[in-house]
Structures are given as C-alpha cells and as structure tokens.
Amino acid sequence: MKTLITIFSIVVISLSGFNSPESTASVHEDVVQNQLTFDGYEGGYYFFTNTNQQAVVLEAYEETKSPDLINGNLEGKTFKVVYTPVERTPTSSTQGIIETVRK
C-alpha cells in the first residue's frame, strides 16, 4: 500500500509542474513597445497613458538617461517607451520595467 501511494505521489508531482527559473524567465523576456503620453513621476513610478486612455504604471531600475522625465517638465508629451512587462504583486502597482524612452 505504501508503494502504491509513493508511486501515485511521484506521478502527481511530476505532472503538476512546478515553477523553475526557466519557466518564470519567459515572462520577463518579452518586450513591449508603445507610444505613451507621460503623466508624471512620483515615488519611483512613472505614470503614462496609452492611446486607449488607459493608465500604464512603470518603473525603472536605472534613471532614464534621455529624456529626463523626473526633472524635465515633460508632462503631456508623447514618447516611444520600450519596457519589460512584469506580473503585478500585492505590494507593487507597476506593470513593467522601462528599458528605453525616446521622443
């Protein structure tokens, strides 16, 4: 009986699949490119609006070099933004990590 339970458990575990680094890395490998209107910067988050008037909240691991969105007074300007989408968590409202921002 113990052998049967052990074999059944092994089969169930092997078929259920578990999160390995390879399977979760594919989520972060996709890159999105969009025309977004800059709405502002606050608390480490960059706020944009897409062409459908939906909010897009992004963050950057490094300060964006060009243009200076934090100090540049560029609210209302449209930019080509390339970002890597991330899964939302209960502690973060970001939808992605900024790769590049261009006019």
PDB file of N, CA and C in Angstrom:
ATOM      1  N   MET A   1       0.815  -1.189   0.000  1.00  0.00           N
ATOM      2  CA  MET A   1       0.000   0.000   0.000  1.00  0.00           C
ATOM      3  C   MET A   1       0.864   1.260   0.000  1.00  0.00           C
ATOM      4  N   LYS A   2       1.961   1.243   0.791  1.00  0.00           N
ATOM      5  CA  LYS A   2       2.864   2.391   0.830  1.00  0.00           C
ATOM      6  C   LYS A   2       3.507   2.613  -0.532  1.00  0.00           C
ATOM      7  N   THR A   3       3.825   1.536  -1.204  1.00  0.00           N
ATOM      8  CA  THR A   3       4.441   1.637  -2.528  1.00  0.00           C
ATOM      9  C   THR A   3       3.478   2.277  -3.518  1.00  0.00           C
ATOM     10  N   LEU A   4       2.228   1.884  -3.458  1.00  0.00           N
ATOM     11  CA  LEU A   4       1.217   2.450  -4.349  1.00  0.00           C
ATOM     12  C   LEU A   4       1.044   3.953  -4.101  1.00  0.00           C
ATOM     13  N   ILE A   5       1.003   4.362  -2.854  1.00  0.00           N
ATOM     14  CA  ILE A   5       0.876   5.781  -2.513  1.00  0.00           C
ATOM     15  C   ILE A   5       2.113   6.550  -2.973  1.00  0.00           C
ATOM     16  N   THR A   6       3.272   5.970  -2.800  1.00  0.00           N
ATOM     17  CA  THR A   6       4.513   6.618  -3.223  1.00  0.00           C
ATOM     18  C   THR A   6       4.543   6.803  -4.732  1.00  0.00           C
ATOM     19  N   ILE A   7       4.191   5.783  -5.477  1.00  0.00           N
ATOM     20  CA  ILE A   7       4.176   5.873  -6.941  1.00  0.00           C
ATOM     21  C   ILE A   7       3.147   6.903  -7.394  1.00  0.00           C
ATOM     22  N   PHE A   8       1.971   6.877  -6.800  1.00  0.00           N
ATOM     23  CA  PHE A   8       0.936   7.847  -7.147  1.00  0.00           C
ATOM     24  C   PHE A   8       1.411   9.274  -6.854  1.00  0.00           C
ATOM     25  N   SER A   9       2.056   9.480  -5.722  1.00  0.00           N
ATOM     26  CA  SER A   9       2.557  10.809  -5.356  1.00  0.00           C
ATOM     27  C   SER A   9       3.615  11.293  -6.336  1.00  0.00           C
ATOM     28  N   ILE A  10       4.506  10.425  -6.746  1.00  0.00           N
ATOM     29  CA  ILE A  10       5.554  10.790  -7.702  1.00  0.00           C
ATOM     30  C   ILE A  10       4.944  11.192  -9.039  1.00  0.00           C
ATOM     31  N   VAL A  11       3.960  10.437  -9.496  1.00  0.00           N
ATOM     32  CA  VAL A  11       3.308  10.752 -10.769  1.00  0.00           C
ATOM     33  C   VAL A  11       2.592  12.099 -10.684  1.00  0.00           C
ATOM     34  N   VAL A  12       1.869  12.335  -9.614  1.00  0.00           N
ATOM     35  CA  VAL A  12       1.131  13.594  -9.462  1.00  0.00           C
ATOM     36  C   VAL A  12       2.094  14.779  -9.401  1.00  0.00           C
ATOM     37  N   ILE A  13       3.155  14.652  -8.650  1.00  0.00           N
ATOM     38  CA  ILE A  13       4.126  15.745  -8.533  1.00  0.00           C
ATOM     39  C   ILE A  13       4.815  16.009  -9.867  1.00  0.00           C
ATOM     40  N   SER A  14       5.165  14.966 -10.585  1.00  0.00           N
ATOM     41  CA  SER A  14       5.856  15.170 -11.864  1.00  0.00           C
ATOM     42  C   SER A  14       4.940  15.775 -12.915  1.00  0.00           C
ATOM     43  N   LEU A  15       3.643  15.483 -12.870  1.00  0.00           N
ATOM     44  CA  LEU A  15       2.708  16.035 -13.842  1.00  0.00           C
ATOM     45  C   LEU A  15       2.227  17.437 -13.477  1.00  0.00           C
ATOM     46  N   SER A  16       2.268  17.776 -12.205  1.00  0.00           N
ATOM     47  CA  SER A  16       1.751  19.079 -11.787  1.00  0.00           C
ATOM     48  C   SER A  16       2.637  20.220 -12.250  1.00  0.00           C
ATOM     49  N   GLY A  17       3.910  19.972 -12.441  1.00  0.00           N
ATOM     50  CA  GLY A  17       4.825  21.036 -12.845  1.00  0.00           C
ATOM     51  C   GLY A  17       5.015  22.015 -11.714  1.00  0.00           C
ATOM     52  N   PHE A  18       6.204  22.429 -11.547  1.00  0.00           N
ATOM     53  CA  PHE A  18       6.494  23.407 -10.511  1.00  0.00           C
ATOM     54  C   PHE A  18       7.321  24.507 -11.136  1.00  0.00           C
ATOM     55  N   ASN A  19       7.296  25.682 -10.517  1.00  0.00           N
ATOM     56  CA  ASN A  19       7.958  26.852 -11.082  1.00  0.00           C
ATOM     57  C   ASN A  19       9.469  26.716 -10.972  1.00  0.00           C
ATOM     58  N   SER A  20      10.089  26.560 -12.105  1.00  0.00           N
ATOM     59  CA  SER A  20      11.542  26.558 -12.156  1.00  0.00           C
ATOM     60  C   SER A  20      11.990  27.894 -12.717  1.00  0.00           C
ATOM     61  N   PRO A  21      13.242  28.289 -12.529  1.00  0.00           N
ATOM     62  CA  PRO A  21      13.703  29.566 -13.071  1.00  0.00           C
ATOM     63  C   PRO A  21      13.524  29.664 -14.583  1.00  0.00           C
ATOM     64  N   GLU A  22      13.621  28.550 -15.299  1.00  0.00           N
ATOM     65  CA  GLU A  22      13.454  28.585 -16.747  1.00  0.00           C
ATOM     66  C   GLU A  22      12.025  28.933 -17.131  1.00  0.00           C
ATOM     67  N   SER A  23      11.043  28.418 -16.401  1.00  0.00           N
ATOM     68  CA  SER A  23       9.654  28.661 -16.777  1.00  0.00           C
ATOM     69  C   SER A  23       9.200  30.067 -16.404  1.00  0.00           C
ATOM     70  N   THR A  24       9.736  30.656 -15.358  1.00  0.00           N
ATOM     71  CA  THR A  24       9.340  32.009 -14.987  1.00  0.00           C
ATOM     72  C   THR A  24      10.136  33.058 -15.742  1.00  0.00           C
ATOM     73  N   ALA A  25      11.287  32.718 -16.298  1.00  0.00           N
ATOM     74  CA  ALA A  25      12.101  33.697 -17.012  1.00  0.00           C
ATOM     75  C   ALA A  25      11.437  34.146 -18.295  1.00  0.00           C
ATOM     76  N   SER A  26      10.626  33.311 -18.918  1.00  0.00           N
ATOM     77  CA  SER A  26       9.998  33.682 -20.178  1.00  0.00           C
ATOM     78  C   SER A  26       9.037  34.850 -20.007  1.00  0.00           C
ATOM     79  N   VAL A  27       8.483  35.036 -18.823  1.00  0.00           N
ATOM     80  CA  VAL A  27       7.590  36.164 -18.582  1.00  0.00           C
ATOM     81  C   VAL A  27       8.360  37.472 -18.710  1.00  0.00           C
ATOM     82  N   HIS A  28       9.622  37.476 -18.283  1.00  0.00           N
ATOM     83  CA  HIS A  28      10.411  38.691 -18.271  1.00  0.00           C
ATOM     84  C   HIS A  28      11.172  38.916 -19.568  1.00  0.00           C
ATOM     85  N   GLU A  29      11.181  37.963 -20.487  1.00  0.00           N
ATOM     86  CA  GLU A  29      11.926  38.114 -21.722  1.00  0.00           C
ATOM     87  C   GLU A  29      11.149  38.897 -22.773  1.00  0.00           C
ATOM     88  N   ASP A  30       9.842  38.981 -22.676  1.00  0.00           N
ATOM     89  CA  ASP A  30       9.044  39.713 -23.645  1.00  0.00           C
ATOM     90  C   ASP A  30       9.251  41.203 -23.443  1.00  0.00           C
ATOM     91  N   VAL A  31       9.310  41.924 -24.566  1.00  0.00           N
ATOM     92  CA  VAL A  31       9.480  43.370 -24.509  1.00  0.00           C
ATOM     93  C   VAL A  31       8.305  44.010 -25.228  1.00  0.00           C
ATOM     94  N   VAL A  32       7.749  45.064 -24.637  1.00  0.00           N
ATOM     95  CA  VAL A  32       6.614  45.774 -25.209  1.00  0.00           C
ATOM     96  C   VAL A  32       7.084  47.159 -25.629  1.00  0.00           C
ATOM     97  N   GLN A  33       6.643  47.576 -26.812  1.00  0.00           N
ATOM     98  CA  GLN A  33       6.963  48.912 -27.305  1.00  0.00           C
ATOM     99  C   GLN A  33       5.654  49.637 -27.567  1.00  0.00           C
ATOM    100  N   ASN A  34       5.485  50.830 -26.985  1.00  0.00           N
ATOM    101  CA  ASN A  34       4.229  51.567 -27.081  1.00  0.00           C
ATOM    102  C   ASN A  34       4.477  53.058 -27.194  1.00  0.00           C
ATOM    103  N   GLN A  35       3.540  53.751 -27.832  1.00  0.00           N
ATOM    104  CA  GLN A  35       3.511  55.211 -27.803  1.00  0.00           C
ATOM    105  C   GLN A  35       2.700  55.585 -26.568  1.00  0.00           C
ATOM    106  N   LEU A  36       3.338  56.222 -25.600  1.00  0.00           N
ATOM    107  CA  LEU A  36       2.679  56.561 -24.346  1.00  0.00           C
ATOM    108  C   LEU A  36       2.836  58.044 -24.046  1.00  0.00           C
ATOM    109  N   THR A  37       1.812  58.627 -23.448  1.00  0.00           N
ATOM    110  CA  THR A  37       1.854  60.024 -23.024  1.00  0.00           C
ATOM    111  C   THR A  37       2.264  60.072 -21.562  1.00  0.00           C
ATOM    112  N   PHE A  38       3.298  60.855 -21.272  1.00  0.00           N
ATOM    113  CA  PHE A  38       3.827  60.952 -19.917  1.00  0.00           C
ATOM    114  C   PHE A  38       2.905  61.798 -19.049  1.00  0.00           C
ATOM    115  N   ASP A  39       2.501  61.249 -17.889  1.00  0.00           N
ATOM    116  CA  ASP A  39       1.606  61.950 -16.970  1.00  0.00           C
ATOM    117  C   ASP A  39       2.308  62.444 -15.717  1.00  0.00           C
ATOM    118  N   GLY A  40       3.445  61.848 -15.365  1.00  0.00           N
ATOM    119  CA  GLY A  40       4.156  62.307 -14.183  1.00  0.00           C
ATOM    120  C   GLY A  40       5.006  61.220 -13.559  1.00  0.00           C
ATOM    121  N   TYR A  41       5.757  61.623 -12.546  1.00  0.00           N
ATOM    122  CA  TYR A  41       6.639  60.723 -11.809  1.00  0.00           C
ATOM    123  C   TYR A  41       6.412  60.965 -10.327  1.00  0.00           C
ATOM    124  N   GLU A  42       6.258  59.869  -9.575  1.00  0.00           N
ATOM    125  CA  GLU A  42       6.091  60.002  -8.132  1.00  0.00           C
ATOM    126  C   GLU A  42       6.447  58.698  -7.446  1.00  0.00           C
ATOM    127  N   GLY A  43       7.248  58.791  -6.412  1.00  0.00           N
ATOM    128  CA  GLY A  43       7.565  57.648  -5.573  1.00  0.00           C
ATOM    129  C   GLY A  43       8.208  56.485  -6.300  1.00  0.00           C
ATOM    130  N   GLY A  44       9.020  56.761  -7.307  1.00  0.00           N
ATOM    131  CA  GLY A  44       9.696  55.698  -8.046  1.00  0.00           C
ATOM    132  C   GLY A  44       8.898  55.137  -9.203  1.00  0.00           C
ATOM    133  N   TYR A  45       7.699  55.638  -9.431  1.00  0.00           N
ATOM    134  CA  TYR A  45       6.851  55.159 -10.519  1.00  0.00           C
ATOM    135  C   TYR A  45       6.672  56.238 -11.584  1.00  0.00           C
ATOM    136  N   TYR A  46       6.709  55.809 -12.838  1.00  0.00           N
ATOM    137  CA  TYR A  46       6.449  56.679 -13.979  1.00  0.00           C
ATOM    138  C   TYR A  46       5.024  56.392 -14.449  1.00  0.00           C
ATOM    139  N   PHE A  47       4.219  57.431 -14.567  1.00  0.00           N
ATOM    140  CA  PHE A  47       2.822  57.275 -14.953  1.00  0.00           C
ATOM    141  C   PHE A  47       2.634  57.731 -16.393  1.00  0.00           C
ATOM    142  N   PHE A  48       2.048  56.857 -17.206  1.00  0.00           N
ATOM    143  CA  PHE A  48       1.790  57.132 -18.610  1.00  0.00           C
ATOM    144  C   PHE A  48       0.332  56.822 -18.915  1.00  0.00           C
ATOM    145  N   THR A  49      -0.131  57.298 -20.081  1.00  0.00           N
ATOM    146  CA  THR A  49      -1.442  56.953 -20.610  1.00  0.00           C
ATOM    147  C   THR A  49      -1.239  56.447 -22.024  1.00  0.00           C
ATOM    148  N   ASN A  50      -1.862  55.314 -22.375  1.00  0.00           N
ATOM    149  CA  ASN A  50      -1.717  54.792 -23.733  1.00  0.00           C
ATOM    150  C   ASN A  50      -2.748  55.430 -24.655  1.00  0.00           C
ATOM    151  N   THR A  51      -2.762  55.014 -25.920  1.00  0.00           N
ATOM    152  CA  THR A  51      -3.663  55.618 -26.907  1.00  0.00           C
ATOM    153  C   THR A  51      -5.133  55.312 -26.624  1.00  0.00           C
ATOM    154  N   ASN A  52      -5.412  54.297 -25.809  1.00  0.00           N
ATOM    155  CA  ASN A  52      -6.790  53.962 -25.419  1.00  0.00           C
ATOM    156  C   ASN A  52      -7.205  54.651 -24.122  1.00  0.00           C
ATOM    157  N   GLN A  53      -6.398  55.623 -23.689  1.00  0.00           N
ATOM    158  CA  GLN A  53      -6.656  56.378 -22.454  1.00  0.00           C
ATOM    159  C   GLN A  53      -6.651  55.493 -21.210  1.00  0.00           C
ATOM    160  N   GLN A  54      -5.843  54.436 -21.230  1.00  0.00           N
ATOM    161  CA  GLN A  54      -5.687  53.571 -20.063  1.00  0.00           C
ATOM    162  C   GLN A  54      -4.349  53.873 -19.398  1.00  0.00           C
ATOM    163  N   ALA A  55      -4.346  53.866 -18.078  1.00  0.00           N
ATOM    164  CA  ALA A  55      -3.132  54.164 -17.324  1.00  0.00           C
ATOM    165  C   ALA A  55      -2.126  53.030 -17.446  1.00  0.00           C
ATOM    166  N   VAL A  56      -0.859  53.409 -17.577  1.00  0.00           N
ATOM    167  CA  VAL A  56       0.250  52.457 -17.598  1.00  0.00           C
ATOM    168  C   VAL A  56       1.246  52.940 -16.551  1.00  0.00           C
ATOM    169  N   VAL A  57       1.518  52.109 -15.554  1.00  0.00           N
ATOM    170  CA  VAL A  57       2.432  52.463 -14.478  1.00  0.00           C
ATOM    171  C   VAL A  57       3.701  51.641 -14.657  1.00  0.00           C
ATOM    172  N   LEU A  58       4.839  52.337 -14.769  1.00  0.00           N
ATOM    173  CA  LEU A  58       6.118  51.672 -14.997  1.00  0.00           C
ATOM    174  C   LEU A  58       7.133  52.159 -13.978  1.00  0.00           C
ATOM    175  N   GLU A  59       8.195  51.388 -13.823  1.00  0.00           N
ATOM    176  CA  GLU A  59       9.317  51.831 -13.008  1.00  0.00           C
ATOM    177  C   GLU A  59      10.606  51.513 -13.745  1.00  0.00           C
ATOM    178  N   ALA A  60      11.699  52.105 -13.293  1.00  0.00           N
ATOM    179  CA  ALA A  60      12.991  51.896 -13.937  1.00  0.00           C
ATOM    180  C   ALA A  60      14.004  51.500 -12.876  1.00  0.00           C
ATOM    181  N   TYR A  61      14.836  50.510 -13.207  1.00  0.00           N
ATOM    182  CA  TYR A  61      15.894  50.128 -12.277  1.00  0.00           C
ATOM    183  C   TYR A  61      16.998  51.172 -12.278  1.00  0.00           C
ATOM    184  N   GLU A  62      17.183  51.825 -13.414  1.00  0.00           N
ATOM    185  CA  GLU A  62      18.150  52.907 -13.527  1.00  0.00           C
ATOM    186  C   GLU A  62      17.398  54.147 -13.974  1.00  0.00           C
ATOM    187  N   GLU A  63      17.903  55.315 -13.595  1.00  0.00           N
ATOM    188  CA  GLU A  63      17.260  56.560 -14.013  1.00  0.00           C
ATOM    189  C   GLU A  63      17.328  56.668 -15.529  1.00  0.00           C
ATOM    190  N   THR A  64      16.223  57.050 -16.149  1.00  0.00           N
ATOM    191  CA  THR A  64      16.206  57.177 -17.604  1.00  0.00           C
ATOM    192  C   THR A  64      17.137  58.307 -18.015  1.00  0.00           C
ATOM    193  N   LYS A  65      17.993  58.028 -18.990  1.00  0.00           N
ATOM    194  CA  LYS A  65      19.008  58.988 -19.405  1.00  0.00           C
ATOM    195  C   LYS A  65      18.416  60.097 -20.269  1.00  0.00           C
ATOM    196  N   SER A  66      17.645  59.725 -21.243  1.00  0.00           N
ATOM    197  CA  SER A  66      17.136  60.700 -22.202  1.00  0.00           C
ATOM    198  C   SER A  66      15.712  60.324 -22.552  1.00  0.00           C
ATOM    199  N   PRO A  67      14.792  61.141 -22.414  1.00  0.00           N
ATOM    200  CA  PRO A  67      14.809  62.455 -21.771  1.00  0.00           C
ATOM    201  C   PRO A  67      14.685  62.345 -20.256  1.00  0.00           C
ATOM    202  N   ASP A  68      14.929  63.435 -19.560  1.00  0.00           N
ATOM    203  CA  ASP A  68      14.833  63.463 -18.099  1.00  0.00           C
ATOM    204  C   ASP A  68      13.370  63.628 -17.700  1.00  0.00           C
ATOM    205  N   LEU A  69      12.701  62.516 -17.454  1.00  0.00           N
ATOM    206  CA  LEU A  69      11.275  62.559 -17.130  1.00  0.00           C
ATOM    207  C   LEU A  69      11.003  63.094 -15.730  1.00  0.00           C
ATOM    208  N   ILE A  70      11.961  62.945 -14.831  1.00  0.00           N
ATOM    209  CA  ILE A  70      11.736  63.369 -13.449  1.00  0.00           C
ATOM    210  C   ILE A  70      11.792  64.891 -13.337  1.00  0.00           C
ATOM    211  N   ASN A  71      12.817  65.500 -13.919  1.00  0.00           N
ATOM    212  CA  ASN A  71      13.024  66.941 -13.765  1.00  0.00           C
ATOM    213  C   ASN A  71      12.770  67.731 -15.041  1.00  0.00           C
ATOM    214  N   GLY A  72      12.333  67.073 -16.101  1.00  0.00           N
ATOM    215  CA  GLY A  72      12.255  67.725 -17.395  1.00  0.00           C
ATOM    216  C   GLY A  72      10.976  68.471 -17.694  1.00  0.00           C
ATOM    217  N   ASN A  73       9.980  68.445 -16.802  1.00  0.00           N
ATOM    218  CA  ASN A  73       8.694  69.106 -17.043  1.00  0.00           C
ATOM    219  C   ASN A  73       8.120  68.683 -18.393  1.00  0.00           C
ATOM    220  N   LEU A  74       7.985  67.385 -18.591  1.00  0.00           N
ATOM    221  CA  LEU A  74       7.548  66.829 -19.872  1.00  0.00           C
ATOM    222  C   LEU A  74       6.156  66.209 -19.811  1.00  0.00           C
ATOM    223  N   GLU A  75       5.362  66.567 -18.827  1.00  0.00           N
ATOM    224  CA  GLU A  75       4.007  66.027 -18.724  1.00  0.00           C
ATOM    225  C   GLU A  75       3.212  66.398 -19.969  1.00  0.00           C
ATOM    226  N   GLY A  76       2.462  65.437 -20.494  1.00  0.00           N
ATOM    227  CA  GLY A  76       1.643  65.663 -21.681  1.00  0.00           C
ATOM    228  C   GLY A  76       2.347  65.363 -22.989  1.00  0.00           C
ATOM    229  N   LYS A  77       3.643  65.102 -22.952  1.00  0.00           N
ATOM    230  CA  LYS A  77       4.402  64.772 -24.164  1.00  0.00           C
ATOM    231  C   LYS A  77       4.301  63.273 -24.432  1.00  0.00           C
ATOM    232  N   THR A  78       4.343  62.905 -25.718  1.00  0.00           N
ATOM    233  CA  THR A  78       4.245  61.500 -26.117  1.00  0.00           C
ATOM    234  C   THR A  78       5.633  60.956 -26.419  1.00  0.00           C
ATOM    235  N   PHE A  79       5.888  59.731 -25.954  1.00  0.00           N
ATOM    236  CA  PHE A  79       7.182  59.087 -26.126  1.00  0.00           C
ATOM    237  C   PHE A  79       6.992  57.659 -26.613  1.00  0.00           C
ATOM    238  N   LYS A  80       8.023  57.148 -27.281  1.00  0.00           N
ATOM    239  CA  LYS A  80       8.079  55.728 -27.613  1.00  0.00           C
ATOM    240  C   LYS A  80       8.771  55.055 -26.431  1.00  0.00           C
ATOM    241  N   VAL A  81       8.032  54.221 -25.708  1.00  0.00           N
ATOM    242  CA  VAL A  81       8.539  53.585 -24.498  1.00  0.00           C
ATOM    243  C   VAL A  81       8.668  52.088 -24.738  1.00  0.00           C
ATOM    244  N   VAL A  82       9.845  51.560 -24.443  1.00  0.00           N
ATOM    245  CA  VAL A  82      10.092  50.121 -24.514  1.00  0.00           C
ATOM    246  C   VAL A  82      10.246  49.637 -23.079  1.00  0.00           C
ATOM    247  N   TYR A  83       9.432  48.634 -22.713  1.00  0.00           N
ATOM    248  CA  TYR A  83       9.501  48.125 -21.351  1.00  0.00           C
ATOM    249  C   TYR A  83       9.276  46.623 -21.314  1.00  0.00           C
ATOM    250  N   THR A  84       9.749  46.032 -20.237  1.00  0.00           N
ATOM    251  CA  THR A  84       9.575  44.605 -19.993  1.00  0.00           C
ATOM    252  C   THR A  84       8.410  44.431 -19.025  1.00  0.00           C
ATOM    253  N   PRO A  85       7.334  43.756 -19.447  1.00  0.00           N
ATOM    254  CA  PRO A  85       6.197  43.562 -18.539  1.00  0.00           C
ATOM    255  C   PRO A  85       6.558  42.667 -17.359  1.00  0.00           C
ATOM    256  N   VAL A  86       5.967  42.953 -16.219  1.00  0.00           N
ATOM    257  CA  VAL A  86       6.149  42.128 -15.025  1.00  0.00           C
ATOM    258  C   VAL A  86       4.782  41.799 -14.452  1.00  0.00           C
ATOM    259  N   GLU A  87       4.733  40.737 -13.693  1.00  0.00           N
ATOM    260  CA  GLU A  87       3.485  40.358 -13.037  1.00  0.00           C
ATOM    261  C   GLU A  87       3.230  41.300 -11.868  1.00  0.00           C
ATOM    262  N   ARG A  88       1.992  41.710 -11.713  1.00  0.00           N
ATOM    263  CA  ARG A  88       1.640  42.574 -10.587  1.00  0.00           C
ATOM    264  C   ARG A  88       1.655  41.772  -9.302  1.00  0.00           C
ATOM    265  N   THR A  89       2.101  42.440  -8.258  1.00  0.00           N
ATOM    266  CA  THR A  89       2.111  41.826  -6.932  1.00  0.00           C
ATOM    267  C   THR A  89       1.254  42.680  -6.003  1.00  0.00           C
ATOM    268  N   PRO A  90       0.874  42.142  -4.859  1.00  0.00           N
ATOM    269  CA  PRO A  90       0.069  42.936  -3.919  1.00  0.00           C
ATOM    270  C   PRO A  90       0.801  44.174  -3.394  1.00  0.00           C
ATOM    271  N   THR A  91       2.132  44.170  -3.433  1.00  0.00           N
ATOM    272  CA  THR A  91       2.897  45.294  -2.882  1.00  0.00           C
ATOM    273  C   THR A  91       3.366  46.281  -3.937  1.00  0.00           C
ATOM    274  N   SER A  92       3.114  46.019  -5.215  1.00  0.00           N
ATOM    275  CA  SER A  92       3.593  46.903  -6.276  1.00  0.00           C
ATOM    276  C   SER A  92       2.516  47.081  -7.336  1.00  0.00           C
ATOM    277  N   SER A  93       2.401  48.302  -7.850  1.00  0.00           N
ATOM    278  CA  SER A  93       1.400  48.563  -8.884  1.00  0.00           C
ATOM    279  C   SER A  93       2.021  48.676 -10.267  1.00  0.00           C
ATOM    280  N   THR A  94       3.302  48.394 -10.383  1.00  0.00           N
ATOM    281  CA  THR A  94       3.978  48.539 -11.667  1.00  0.00           C
ATOM    282  C   THR A  94       3.528  47.476 -12.660  1.00  0.00           C
ATOM    283  N   GLN A  95       3.477  47.875 -13.922  1.00  0.00           N
ATOM    284  CA  GLN A  95       3.135  46.948 -14.996  1.00  0.00           C
ATOM    285  C   GLN A  95       4.366  46.526 -15.779  1.00  0.00           C
ATOM    286  N   GLY A  96       5.496  47.195 -15.534  1.00  0.00           N
ATOM    287  CA  GLY A  96       6.696  46.841 -16.269  1.00  0.00           C
ATOM    288  C   GLY A  96       7.896  47.660 -15.840  1.00  0.00           C
ATOM    289  N   ILE A  97       9.054  47.259 -16.378  1.00  0.00           N
ATOM    290  CA  ILE A  97      10.322  47.919 -16.112  1.00  0.00           C
ATOM    291  C   ILE A  97      10.765  48.620 -17.392  1.00  0.00           C
ATOM    292  N   ILE A  98      11.015  49.913 -17.326  1.00  0.00           N
ATOM    293  CA  ILE A  98      11.395  50.695 -18.500  1.00  0.00           C
ATOM    294  C   ILE A  98      12.774  50.278 -18.990  1.00  0.00           C
ATOM    295  N   GLU A  99      12.861  50.029 -20.293  1.00  0.00           N
ATOM    296  CA  GLU A  99      14.144  49.770 -20.948  1.00  0.00           C
ATOM    297  C   GLU A  99      14.659  51.060 -21.585  1.00  0.00           C
ATOM    298  N   THR A 100      13.844  51.680 -22.464  1.00  0.00           N
ATOM    299  CA  THR A 100      14.226  52.934 -23.111  1.00  0.00           C
ATOM    300  C   THR A 100      13.010  53.838 -23.262  1.00  0.00           C
ATOM    301  N   VAL A 101      13.285  55.146 -23.320  1.00  0.00           N
ATOM    302  CA  VAL A 101      12.260  56.156 -23.585  1.00  0.00           C
ATOM    303  C   VAL A 101      12.834  57.088 -24.640  1.00  0.00           C
ATOM    304  N   ARG A 102      12.108  57.242 -25.753  1.00  0.00           N
ATOM    305  CA  ARG A 102      12.560  58.117 -26.839  1.00  0.00           C
ATOM    306  C   ARG A 102      11.404  58.977 -27.305  1.00  0.00           C
ATOM    307  N   LYS A 103      11.750  60.164 -27.800  1.00  0.00           N
ATOM    308  CA  LYS A 103      10.724  61.068 -28.348  1.00  0.00           C
ATOM    309  C   LYS A 103      10.279  60.597 -29.696  1.00  0.00           C
TER     310      LYS A 103
END
